[in-house]
PDB file of C-alpha atoms in Angstrom:
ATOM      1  CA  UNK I  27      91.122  61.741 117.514  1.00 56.00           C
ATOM      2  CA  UNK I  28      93.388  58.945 118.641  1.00 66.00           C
ATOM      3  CA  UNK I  29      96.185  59.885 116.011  1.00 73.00           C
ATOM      4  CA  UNK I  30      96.927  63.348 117.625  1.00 70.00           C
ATOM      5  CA  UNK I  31     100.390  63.916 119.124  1.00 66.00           C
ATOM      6  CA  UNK I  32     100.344  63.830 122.763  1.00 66.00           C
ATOM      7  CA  UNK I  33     101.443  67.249 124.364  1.00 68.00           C
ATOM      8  CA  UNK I  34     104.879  67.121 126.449  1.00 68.00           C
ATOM      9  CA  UNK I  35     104.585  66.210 129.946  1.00 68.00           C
ATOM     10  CA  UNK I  36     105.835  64.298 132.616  1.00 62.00           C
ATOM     11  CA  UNK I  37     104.421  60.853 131.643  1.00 67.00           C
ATOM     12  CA  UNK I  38     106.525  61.224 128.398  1.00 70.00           C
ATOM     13  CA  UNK I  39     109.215  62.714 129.035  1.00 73.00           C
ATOM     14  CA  UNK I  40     112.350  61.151 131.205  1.00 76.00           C
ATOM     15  CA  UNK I  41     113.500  62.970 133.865  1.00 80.00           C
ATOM     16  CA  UNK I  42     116.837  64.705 133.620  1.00 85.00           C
ATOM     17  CA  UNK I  43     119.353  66.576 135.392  1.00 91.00           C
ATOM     18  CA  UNK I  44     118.396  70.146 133.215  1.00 89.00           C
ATOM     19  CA  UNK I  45     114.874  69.680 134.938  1.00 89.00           C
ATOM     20  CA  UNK I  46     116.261  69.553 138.472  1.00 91.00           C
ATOM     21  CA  UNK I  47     118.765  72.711 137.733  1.00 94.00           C
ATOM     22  CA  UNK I  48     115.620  74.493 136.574  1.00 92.00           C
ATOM     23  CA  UNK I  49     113.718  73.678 139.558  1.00 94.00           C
ATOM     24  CA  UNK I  50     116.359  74.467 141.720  1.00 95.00           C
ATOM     25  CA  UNK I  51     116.953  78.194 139.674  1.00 96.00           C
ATOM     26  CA  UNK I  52     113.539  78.687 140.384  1.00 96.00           C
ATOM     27  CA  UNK I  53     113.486  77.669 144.198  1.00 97.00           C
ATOM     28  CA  UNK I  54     116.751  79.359 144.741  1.00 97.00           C
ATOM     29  CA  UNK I  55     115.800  82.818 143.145  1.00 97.00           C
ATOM     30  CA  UNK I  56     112.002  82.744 145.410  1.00 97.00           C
ATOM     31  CA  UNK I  57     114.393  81.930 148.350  1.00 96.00           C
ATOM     32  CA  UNK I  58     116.714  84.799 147.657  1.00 97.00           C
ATOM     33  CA  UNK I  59     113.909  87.298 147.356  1.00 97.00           C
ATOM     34  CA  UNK I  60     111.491  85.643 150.245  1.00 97.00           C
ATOM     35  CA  UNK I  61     114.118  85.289 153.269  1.00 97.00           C
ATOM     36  CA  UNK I  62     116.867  87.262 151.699  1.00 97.00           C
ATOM     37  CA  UNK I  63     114.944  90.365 151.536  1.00 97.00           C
ATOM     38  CA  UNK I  64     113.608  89.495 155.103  1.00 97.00           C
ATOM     39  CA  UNK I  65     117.660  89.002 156.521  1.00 98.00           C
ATOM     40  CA  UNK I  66     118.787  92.113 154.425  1.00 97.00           C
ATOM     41  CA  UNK I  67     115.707  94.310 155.646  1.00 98.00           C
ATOM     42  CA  UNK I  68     116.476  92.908 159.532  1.00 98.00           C
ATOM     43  CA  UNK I  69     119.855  93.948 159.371  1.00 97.00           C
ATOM     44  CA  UNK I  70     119.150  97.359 158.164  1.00 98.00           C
ATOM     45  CA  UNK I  71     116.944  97.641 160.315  1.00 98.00           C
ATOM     46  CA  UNK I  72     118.769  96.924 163.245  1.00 98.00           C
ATOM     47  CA  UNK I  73     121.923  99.027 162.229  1.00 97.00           C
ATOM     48  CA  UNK I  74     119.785 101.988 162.082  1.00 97.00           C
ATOM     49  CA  UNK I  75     118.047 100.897 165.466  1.00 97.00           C
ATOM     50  CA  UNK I  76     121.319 101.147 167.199  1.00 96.00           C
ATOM     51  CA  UNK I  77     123.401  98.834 169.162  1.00 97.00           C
ATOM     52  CA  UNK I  78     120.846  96.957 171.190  1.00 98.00           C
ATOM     53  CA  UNK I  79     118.754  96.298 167.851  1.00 97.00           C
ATOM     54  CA  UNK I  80     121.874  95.553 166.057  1.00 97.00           C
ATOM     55  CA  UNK I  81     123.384  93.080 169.019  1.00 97.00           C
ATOM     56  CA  UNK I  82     120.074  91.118 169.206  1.00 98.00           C
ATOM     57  CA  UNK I  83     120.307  90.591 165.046  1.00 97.00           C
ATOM     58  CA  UNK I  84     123.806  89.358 165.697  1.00 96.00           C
ATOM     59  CA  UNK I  85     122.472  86.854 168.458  1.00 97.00           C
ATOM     60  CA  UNK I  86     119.947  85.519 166.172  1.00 97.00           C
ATOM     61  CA  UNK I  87     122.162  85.204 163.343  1.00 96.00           C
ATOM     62  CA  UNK I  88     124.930  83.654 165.231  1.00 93.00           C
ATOM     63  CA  UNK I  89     122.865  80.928 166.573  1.00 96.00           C
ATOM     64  CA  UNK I  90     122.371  77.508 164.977  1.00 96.00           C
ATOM     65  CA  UNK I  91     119.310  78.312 162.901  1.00 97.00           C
ATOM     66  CA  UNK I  92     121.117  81.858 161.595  1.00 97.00           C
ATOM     67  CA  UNK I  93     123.547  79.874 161.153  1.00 95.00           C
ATOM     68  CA  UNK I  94     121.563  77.566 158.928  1.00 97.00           C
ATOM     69  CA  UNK I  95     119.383  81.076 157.317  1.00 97.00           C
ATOM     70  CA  UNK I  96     122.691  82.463 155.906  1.00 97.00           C
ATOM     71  CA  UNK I  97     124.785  79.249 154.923  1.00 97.00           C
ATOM     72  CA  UNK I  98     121.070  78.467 152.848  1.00 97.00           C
ATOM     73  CA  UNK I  99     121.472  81.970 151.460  1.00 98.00           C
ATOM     74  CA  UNK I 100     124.739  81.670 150.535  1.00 98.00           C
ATOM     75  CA  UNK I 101     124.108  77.974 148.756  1.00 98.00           C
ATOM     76  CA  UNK I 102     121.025  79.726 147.019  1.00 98.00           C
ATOM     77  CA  UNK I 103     122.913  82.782 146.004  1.00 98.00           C
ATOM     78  CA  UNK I 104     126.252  80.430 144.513  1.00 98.00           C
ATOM     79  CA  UNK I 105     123.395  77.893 142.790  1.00 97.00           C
ATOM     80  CA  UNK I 106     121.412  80.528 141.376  1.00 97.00           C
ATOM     81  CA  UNK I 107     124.272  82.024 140.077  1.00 98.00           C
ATOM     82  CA  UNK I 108     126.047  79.164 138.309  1.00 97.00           C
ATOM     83  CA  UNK I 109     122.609  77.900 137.191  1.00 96.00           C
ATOM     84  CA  UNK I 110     122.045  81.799 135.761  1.00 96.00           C
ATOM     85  CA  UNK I 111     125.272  81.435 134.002  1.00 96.00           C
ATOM     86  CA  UNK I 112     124.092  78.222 132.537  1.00 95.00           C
ATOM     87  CA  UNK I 113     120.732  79.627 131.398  1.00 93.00           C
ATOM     88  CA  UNK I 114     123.201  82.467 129.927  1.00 95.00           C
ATOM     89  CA  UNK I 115     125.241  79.931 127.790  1.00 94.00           C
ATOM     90  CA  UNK I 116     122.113  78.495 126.394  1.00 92.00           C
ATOM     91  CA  UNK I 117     120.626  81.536 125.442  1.00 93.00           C
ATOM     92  CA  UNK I 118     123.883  82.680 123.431  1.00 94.00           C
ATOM     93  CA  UNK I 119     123.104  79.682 121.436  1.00 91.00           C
ATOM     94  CA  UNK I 120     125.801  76.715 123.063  1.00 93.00           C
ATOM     95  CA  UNK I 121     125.899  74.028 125.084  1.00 87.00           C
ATOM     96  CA  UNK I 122     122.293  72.579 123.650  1.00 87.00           C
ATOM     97  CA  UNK I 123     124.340  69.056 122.545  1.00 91.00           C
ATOM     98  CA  UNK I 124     123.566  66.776 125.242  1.00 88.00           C
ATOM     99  CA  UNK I 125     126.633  65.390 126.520  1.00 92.00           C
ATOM    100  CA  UNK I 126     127.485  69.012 127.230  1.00 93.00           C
ATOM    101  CA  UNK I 127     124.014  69.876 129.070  1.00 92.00           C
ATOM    102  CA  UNK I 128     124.142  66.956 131.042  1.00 93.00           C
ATOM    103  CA  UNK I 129     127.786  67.600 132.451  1.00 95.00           C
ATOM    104  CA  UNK I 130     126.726  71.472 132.987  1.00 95.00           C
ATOM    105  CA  UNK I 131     123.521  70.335 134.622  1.00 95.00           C
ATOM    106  CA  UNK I 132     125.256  68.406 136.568  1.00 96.00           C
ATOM    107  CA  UNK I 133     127.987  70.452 137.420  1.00 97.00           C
ATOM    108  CA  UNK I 134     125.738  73.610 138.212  1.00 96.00           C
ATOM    109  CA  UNK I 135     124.962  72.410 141.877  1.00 96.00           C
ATOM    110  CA  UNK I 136     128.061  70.740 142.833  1.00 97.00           C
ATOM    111  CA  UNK I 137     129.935  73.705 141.730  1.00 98.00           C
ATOM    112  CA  UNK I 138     127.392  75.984 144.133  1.00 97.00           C
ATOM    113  CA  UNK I 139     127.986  73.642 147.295  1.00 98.00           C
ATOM    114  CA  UNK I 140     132.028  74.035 146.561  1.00 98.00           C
ATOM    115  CA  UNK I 141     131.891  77.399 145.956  1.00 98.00           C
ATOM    116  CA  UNK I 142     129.617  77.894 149.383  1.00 98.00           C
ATOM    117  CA  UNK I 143     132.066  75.875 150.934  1.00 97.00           C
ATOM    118  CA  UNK I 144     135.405  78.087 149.900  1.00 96.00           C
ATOM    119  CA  UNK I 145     133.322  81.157 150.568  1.00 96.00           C
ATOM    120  CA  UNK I 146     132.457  80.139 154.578  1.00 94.00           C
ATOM    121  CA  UNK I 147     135.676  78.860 154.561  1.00 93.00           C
ATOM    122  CA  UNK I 148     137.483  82.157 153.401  1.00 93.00           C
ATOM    123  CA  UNK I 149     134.938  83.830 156.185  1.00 90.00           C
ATOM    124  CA  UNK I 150     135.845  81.180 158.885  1.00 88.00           C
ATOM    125  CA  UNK I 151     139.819  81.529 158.292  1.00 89.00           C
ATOM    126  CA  UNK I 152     140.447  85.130 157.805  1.00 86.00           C
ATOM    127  CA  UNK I 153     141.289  87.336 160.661  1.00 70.00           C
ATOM    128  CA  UNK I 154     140.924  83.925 162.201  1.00 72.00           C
ATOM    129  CA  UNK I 155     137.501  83.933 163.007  1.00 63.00           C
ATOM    130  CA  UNK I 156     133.827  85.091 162.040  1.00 59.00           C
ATOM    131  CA  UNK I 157     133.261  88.152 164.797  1.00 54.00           C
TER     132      UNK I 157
END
């Protein structure tokens, strides 16, 4: 009984950067669909409500914590995707050598914090401001 290969699991294996990416594809995507769908319902909500409904979602989401809600949405939305286009890479067959999943593992949440970055930017700077 002693000679039997163990079965994979944490004890065993070292922890990498392709384990957090997973994790975070996971978290992001239950994130999206949790408090997205809540946002995305609110606001349709309240634009059908009329403009009393629709001013107090704007309050809300204008405040520090929507503030927080949609710049967490947006992070999730950028990770998820550059983590999905990872995922997409490996499934065509590439990027398995592991210099190259290690940089891409890597790169996959850095690259969705700069792209959430340029995108509040772009919706900071244009028009010159948000509202």
């Amino acid at each position: 009984m002693s000679q039997r290969p163990l079965s994979p699991h944490l004890q065993i294996w070292r922890w990498g950067p392709h384990m957090l990416v997973s994790i975070l594809h996971r978290a992001t995507g239950d994130g999206m669909a949790l408090v997205g769908l809540g946002v995305l319902v609110w606001w349709l909500g309240a634009l059908a409500s009329g403009p009393e409904a629709y001013d107090r979602f704007l309050a809300v989401m204008t405040s520090p914590i929507g503030w927080f809600v949609l710049v967490g949405l947006s992070w999730a939305f950028f990770t998820h995707l550059m983590s999905g286009l990872r995922h997409f890479v490996l499934d065509i067959g590439a990027g398995y050598e592991l210099d190259t999943n290690r940089f891409w593992s890597v790169a996959c949440p850095l690259l969705g914090v700069l792209f959430t970055i340029g995108f509040w930017a772009f919706i900071f700077w244009r028009d010159g401001g948000l509202f």
